[in-house]
Coordinates of N, CA, C and O in Angstrom, one line a residue:
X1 N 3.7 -27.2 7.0 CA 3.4 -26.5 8.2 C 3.3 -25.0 7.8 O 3.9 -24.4 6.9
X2 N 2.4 -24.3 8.9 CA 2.4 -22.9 8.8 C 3.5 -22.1 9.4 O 4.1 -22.4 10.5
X3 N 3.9 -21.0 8.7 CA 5.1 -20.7 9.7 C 4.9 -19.1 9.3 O 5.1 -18.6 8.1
X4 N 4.5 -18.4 10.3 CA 4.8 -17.0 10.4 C 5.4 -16.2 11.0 O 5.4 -16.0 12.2
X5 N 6.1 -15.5 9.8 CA 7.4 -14.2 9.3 C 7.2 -13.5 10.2 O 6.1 -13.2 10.3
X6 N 8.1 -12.7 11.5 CA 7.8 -11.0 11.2 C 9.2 -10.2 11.4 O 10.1 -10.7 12.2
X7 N 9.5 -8.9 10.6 CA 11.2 -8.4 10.8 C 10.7 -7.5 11.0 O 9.5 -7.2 11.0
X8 N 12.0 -6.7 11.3 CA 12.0 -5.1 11.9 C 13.4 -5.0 11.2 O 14.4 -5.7 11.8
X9 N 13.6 -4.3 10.0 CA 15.3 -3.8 9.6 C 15.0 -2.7 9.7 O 14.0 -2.1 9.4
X10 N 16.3 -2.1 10.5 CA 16.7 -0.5 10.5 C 17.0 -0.3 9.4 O 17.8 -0.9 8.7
X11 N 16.1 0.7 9.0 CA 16.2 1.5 7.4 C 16.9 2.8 7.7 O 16.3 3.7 7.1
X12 N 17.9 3.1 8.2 CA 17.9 4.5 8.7 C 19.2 4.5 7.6 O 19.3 5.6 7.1
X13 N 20.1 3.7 7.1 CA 20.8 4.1 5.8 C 20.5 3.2 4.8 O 19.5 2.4 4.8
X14 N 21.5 3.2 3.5 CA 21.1 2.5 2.1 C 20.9 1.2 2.6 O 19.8 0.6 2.7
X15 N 22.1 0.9 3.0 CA 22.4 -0.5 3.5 C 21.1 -1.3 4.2 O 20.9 -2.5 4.1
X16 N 20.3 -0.4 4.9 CA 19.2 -1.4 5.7 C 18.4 -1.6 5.1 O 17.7 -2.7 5.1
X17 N 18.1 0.0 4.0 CA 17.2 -0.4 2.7 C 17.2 -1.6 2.1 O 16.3 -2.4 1.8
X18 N 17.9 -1.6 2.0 CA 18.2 -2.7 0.6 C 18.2 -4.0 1.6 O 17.5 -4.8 1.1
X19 N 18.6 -4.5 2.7 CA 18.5 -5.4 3.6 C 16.8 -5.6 3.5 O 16.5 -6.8 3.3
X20 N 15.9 -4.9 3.6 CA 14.4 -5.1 4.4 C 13.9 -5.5 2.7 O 13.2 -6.6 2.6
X21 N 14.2 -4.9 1.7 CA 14.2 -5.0 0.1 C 14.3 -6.8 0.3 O 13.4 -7.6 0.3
X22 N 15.6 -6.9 0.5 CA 16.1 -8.8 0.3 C 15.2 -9.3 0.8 O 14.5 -10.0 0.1
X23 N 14.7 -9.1 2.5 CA 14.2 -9.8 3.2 C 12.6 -10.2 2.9 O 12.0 -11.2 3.1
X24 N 12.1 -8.8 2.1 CA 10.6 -9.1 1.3 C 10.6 -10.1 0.6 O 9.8 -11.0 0.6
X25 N 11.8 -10.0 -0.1 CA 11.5 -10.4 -1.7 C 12.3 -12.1 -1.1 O 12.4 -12.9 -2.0
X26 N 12.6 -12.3 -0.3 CA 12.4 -13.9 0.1 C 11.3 -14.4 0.7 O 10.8 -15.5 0.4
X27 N 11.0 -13.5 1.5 CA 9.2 -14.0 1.9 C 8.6 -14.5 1.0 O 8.4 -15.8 0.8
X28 N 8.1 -13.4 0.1 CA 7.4 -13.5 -1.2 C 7.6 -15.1 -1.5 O 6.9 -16.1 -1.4
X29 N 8.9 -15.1 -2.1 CA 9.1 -16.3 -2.5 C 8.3 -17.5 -1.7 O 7.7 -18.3 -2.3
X30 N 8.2 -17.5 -0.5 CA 7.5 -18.4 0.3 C 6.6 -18.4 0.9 O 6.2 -19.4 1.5
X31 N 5.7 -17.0 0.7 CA 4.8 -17.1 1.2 C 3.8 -15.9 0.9 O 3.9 -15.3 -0.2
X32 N 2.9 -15.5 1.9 CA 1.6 -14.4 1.3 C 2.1 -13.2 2.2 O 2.7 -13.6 3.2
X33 N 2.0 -12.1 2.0 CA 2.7 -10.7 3.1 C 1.0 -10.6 3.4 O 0.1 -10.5 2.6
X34 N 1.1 -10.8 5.3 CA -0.6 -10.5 5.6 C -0.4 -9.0 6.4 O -1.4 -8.4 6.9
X35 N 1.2 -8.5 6.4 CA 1.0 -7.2 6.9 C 2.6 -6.4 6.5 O 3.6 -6.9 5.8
X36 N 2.5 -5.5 6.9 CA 3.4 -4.9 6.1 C 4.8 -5.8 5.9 O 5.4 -6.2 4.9
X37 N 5.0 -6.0 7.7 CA 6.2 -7.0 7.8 C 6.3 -8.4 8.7 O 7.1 -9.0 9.4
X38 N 4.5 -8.8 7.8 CA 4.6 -9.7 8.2 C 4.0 -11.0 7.1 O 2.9 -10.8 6.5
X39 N 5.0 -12.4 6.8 CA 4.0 -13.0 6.1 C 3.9 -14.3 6.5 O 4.8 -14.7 7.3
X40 N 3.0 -15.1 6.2 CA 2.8 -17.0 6.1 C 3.1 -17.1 5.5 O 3.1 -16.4 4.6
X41 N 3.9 -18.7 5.7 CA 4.5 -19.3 4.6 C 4.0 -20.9 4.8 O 4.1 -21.5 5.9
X42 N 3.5 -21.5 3.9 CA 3.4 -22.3 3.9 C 4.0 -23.7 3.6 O 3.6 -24.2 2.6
X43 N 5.0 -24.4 4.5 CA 6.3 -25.1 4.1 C 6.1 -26.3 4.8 O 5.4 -26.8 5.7
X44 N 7.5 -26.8 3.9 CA 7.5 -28.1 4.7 C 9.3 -27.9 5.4 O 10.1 -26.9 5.3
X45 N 9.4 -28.9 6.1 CA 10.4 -29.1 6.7 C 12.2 -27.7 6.2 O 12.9 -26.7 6.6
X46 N 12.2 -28.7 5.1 CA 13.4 -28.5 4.5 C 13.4 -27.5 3.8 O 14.4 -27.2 3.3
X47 N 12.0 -26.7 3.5 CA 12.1 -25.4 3.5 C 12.4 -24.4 4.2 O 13.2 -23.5 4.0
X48 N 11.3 -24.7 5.3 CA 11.6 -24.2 7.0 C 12.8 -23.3 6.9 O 13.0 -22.1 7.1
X49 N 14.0 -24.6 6.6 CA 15.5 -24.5 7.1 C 15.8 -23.9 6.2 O 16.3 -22.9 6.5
X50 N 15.8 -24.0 4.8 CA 16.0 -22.8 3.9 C 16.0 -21.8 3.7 O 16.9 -21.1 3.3
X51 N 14.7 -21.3 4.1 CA 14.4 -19.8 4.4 C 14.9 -19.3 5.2 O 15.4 -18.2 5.0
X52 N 15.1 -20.0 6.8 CA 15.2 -19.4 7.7 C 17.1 -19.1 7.4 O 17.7 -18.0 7.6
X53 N 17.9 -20.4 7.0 CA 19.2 -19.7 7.0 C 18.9 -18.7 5.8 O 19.4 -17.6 5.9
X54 N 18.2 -18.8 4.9 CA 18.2 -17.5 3.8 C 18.5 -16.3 4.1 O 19.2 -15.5 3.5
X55 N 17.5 -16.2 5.4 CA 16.7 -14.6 6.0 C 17.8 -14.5 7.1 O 18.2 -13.4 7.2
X56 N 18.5 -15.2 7.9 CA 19.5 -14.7 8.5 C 20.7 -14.6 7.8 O 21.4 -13.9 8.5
X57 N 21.3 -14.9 6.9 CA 21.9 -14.0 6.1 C 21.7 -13.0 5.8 O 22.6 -12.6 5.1
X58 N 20.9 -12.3 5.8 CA 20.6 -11.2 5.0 C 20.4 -10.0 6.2 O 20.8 -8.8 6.0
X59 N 20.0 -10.3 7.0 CA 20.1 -9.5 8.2 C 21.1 -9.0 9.0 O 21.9 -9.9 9.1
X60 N 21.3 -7.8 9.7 CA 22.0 -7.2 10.7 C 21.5 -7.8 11.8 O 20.3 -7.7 12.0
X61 N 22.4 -8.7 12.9 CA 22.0 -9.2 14.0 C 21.9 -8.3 14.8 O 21.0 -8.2 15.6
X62 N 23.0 -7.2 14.7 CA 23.1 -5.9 15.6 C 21.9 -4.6 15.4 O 21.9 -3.7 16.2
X63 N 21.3 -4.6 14.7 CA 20.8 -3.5 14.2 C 19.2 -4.3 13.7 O 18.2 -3.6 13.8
X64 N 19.1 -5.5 13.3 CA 17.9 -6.1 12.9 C 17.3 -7.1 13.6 O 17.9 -7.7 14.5
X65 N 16.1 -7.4 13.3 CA 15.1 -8.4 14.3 C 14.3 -8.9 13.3 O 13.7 -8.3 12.4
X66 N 14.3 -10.7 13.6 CA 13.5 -11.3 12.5 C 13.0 -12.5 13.4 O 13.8 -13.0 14.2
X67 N 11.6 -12.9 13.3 CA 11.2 -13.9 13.9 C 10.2 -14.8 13.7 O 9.1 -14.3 13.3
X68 N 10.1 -15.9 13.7 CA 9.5 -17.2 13.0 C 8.8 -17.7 14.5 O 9.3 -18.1 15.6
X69 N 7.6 -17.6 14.0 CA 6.2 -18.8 14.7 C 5.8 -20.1 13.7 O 5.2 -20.0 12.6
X70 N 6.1 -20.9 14.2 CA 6.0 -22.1 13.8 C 4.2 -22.6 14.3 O 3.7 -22.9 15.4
X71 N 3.6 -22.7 13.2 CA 2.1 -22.7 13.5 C 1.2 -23.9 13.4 O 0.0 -24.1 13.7
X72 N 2.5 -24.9 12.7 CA 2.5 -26.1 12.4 C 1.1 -26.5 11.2 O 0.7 -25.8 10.3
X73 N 0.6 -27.8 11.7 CA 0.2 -28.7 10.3 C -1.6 -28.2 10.8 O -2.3 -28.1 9.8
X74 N -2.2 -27.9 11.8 CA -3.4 -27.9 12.5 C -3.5 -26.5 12.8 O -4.1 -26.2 13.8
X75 N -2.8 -25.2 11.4 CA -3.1 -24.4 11.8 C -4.2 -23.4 11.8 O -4.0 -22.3 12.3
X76 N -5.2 -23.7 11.4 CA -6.2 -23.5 10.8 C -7.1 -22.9 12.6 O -7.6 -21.8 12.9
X77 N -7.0 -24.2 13.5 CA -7.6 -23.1 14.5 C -6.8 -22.4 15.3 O -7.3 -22.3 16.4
X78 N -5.9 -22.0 15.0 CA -5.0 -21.3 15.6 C -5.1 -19.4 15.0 O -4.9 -18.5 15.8
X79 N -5.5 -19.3 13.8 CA -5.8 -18.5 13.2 C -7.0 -17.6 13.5 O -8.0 -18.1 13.1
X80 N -7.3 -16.2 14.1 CA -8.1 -15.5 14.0 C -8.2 -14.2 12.9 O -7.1 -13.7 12.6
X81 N -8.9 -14.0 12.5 CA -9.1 -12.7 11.4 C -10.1 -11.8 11.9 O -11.2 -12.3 12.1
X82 N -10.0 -10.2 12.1 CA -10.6 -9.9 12.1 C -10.3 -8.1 11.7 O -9.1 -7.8 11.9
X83 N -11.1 -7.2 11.1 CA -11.0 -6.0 10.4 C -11.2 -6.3 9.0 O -12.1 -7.1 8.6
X84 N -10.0 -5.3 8.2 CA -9.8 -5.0 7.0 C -9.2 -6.1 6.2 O -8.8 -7.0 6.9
X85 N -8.9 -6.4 5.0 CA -8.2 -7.1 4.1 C -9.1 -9.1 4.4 O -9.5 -9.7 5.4
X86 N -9.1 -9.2 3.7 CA -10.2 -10.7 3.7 C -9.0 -11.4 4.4 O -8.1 -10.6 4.6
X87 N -8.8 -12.4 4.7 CA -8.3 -14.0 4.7 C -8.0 -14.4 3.7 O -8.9 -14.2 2.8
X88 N -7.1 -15.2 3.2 CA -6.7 -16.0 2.3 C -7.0 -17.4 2.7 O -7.7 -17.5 3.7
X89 N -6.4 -18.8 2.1 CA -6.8 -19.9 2.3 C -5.2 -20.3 1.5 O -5.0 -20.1 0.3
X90 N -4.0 -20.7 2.5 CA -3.0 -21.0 2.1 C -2.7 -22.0 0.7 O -2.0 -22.1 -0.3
X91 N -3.9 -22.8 1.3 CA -3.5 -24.4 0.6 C -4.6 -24.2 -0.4 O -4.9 -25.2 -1.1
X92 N -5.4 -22.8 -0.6 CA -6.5 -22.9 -1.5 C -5.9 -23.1 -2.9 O -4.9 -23.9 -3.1
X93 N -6.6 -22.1 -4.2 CA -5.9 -22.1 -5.2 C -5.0 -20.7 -5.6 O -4.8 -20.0 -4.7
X94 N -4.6 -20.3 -6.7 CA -4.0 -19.4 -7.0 C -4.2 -18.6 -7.5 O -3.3 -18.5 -8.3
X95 N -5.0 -17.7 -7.8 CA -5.3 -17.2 -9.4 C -3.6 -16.0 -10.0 O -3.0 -15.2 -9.4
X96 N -3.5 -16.3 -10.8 CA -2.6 -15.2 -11.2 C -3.2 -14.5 -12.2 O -2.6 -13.5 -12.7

């Protein structure tokens, strides 16, 4: 399933820094960043639940905002693109 990221961490001391730092660098792990603080991930189930307890650990409930759209298996027409930066194709291939 599709599932798209988006946070807001107060960076206003070290501490948030380094919070918004963690919270990238778990995305990443799961998925493509299609905006600054936002990415798709493309998962299954028992990922879902992985990440998501991941990413709330790592957050200030008082001070931060993180939220997950569940875009499911049919997300394809759910998706519009339009401007700058192309489209990706989640389930395409990789190049590294």
């Amino acid at each position: 399933m599709l599932v798209l990221i988006t946070y807001d961490v107060n960076t206003e001391d070290a501490a948030g820094k380094k919070r918004l730092r963690q919270v990238a660098k778990q995305c990443v792990n799961y998925g493509q960043r299609v905006q600054n603080s936002v990415f798709e991930c493309l998962v299954d189930q028992a990922q879902y639940k992985l990440l998501q307890t991941s990413l709330l650990s790592l957050i200030d409930p008082q001070k931060d905002s993180l939220r997950f759209y569940q875009l499911g298996n049919k997300y394809q027409s759910k998706i519009e693109h339009f401007g700058a930066k192309t489209s990706y194709e989640p389930e395409g291939v990789l190049l590294v």
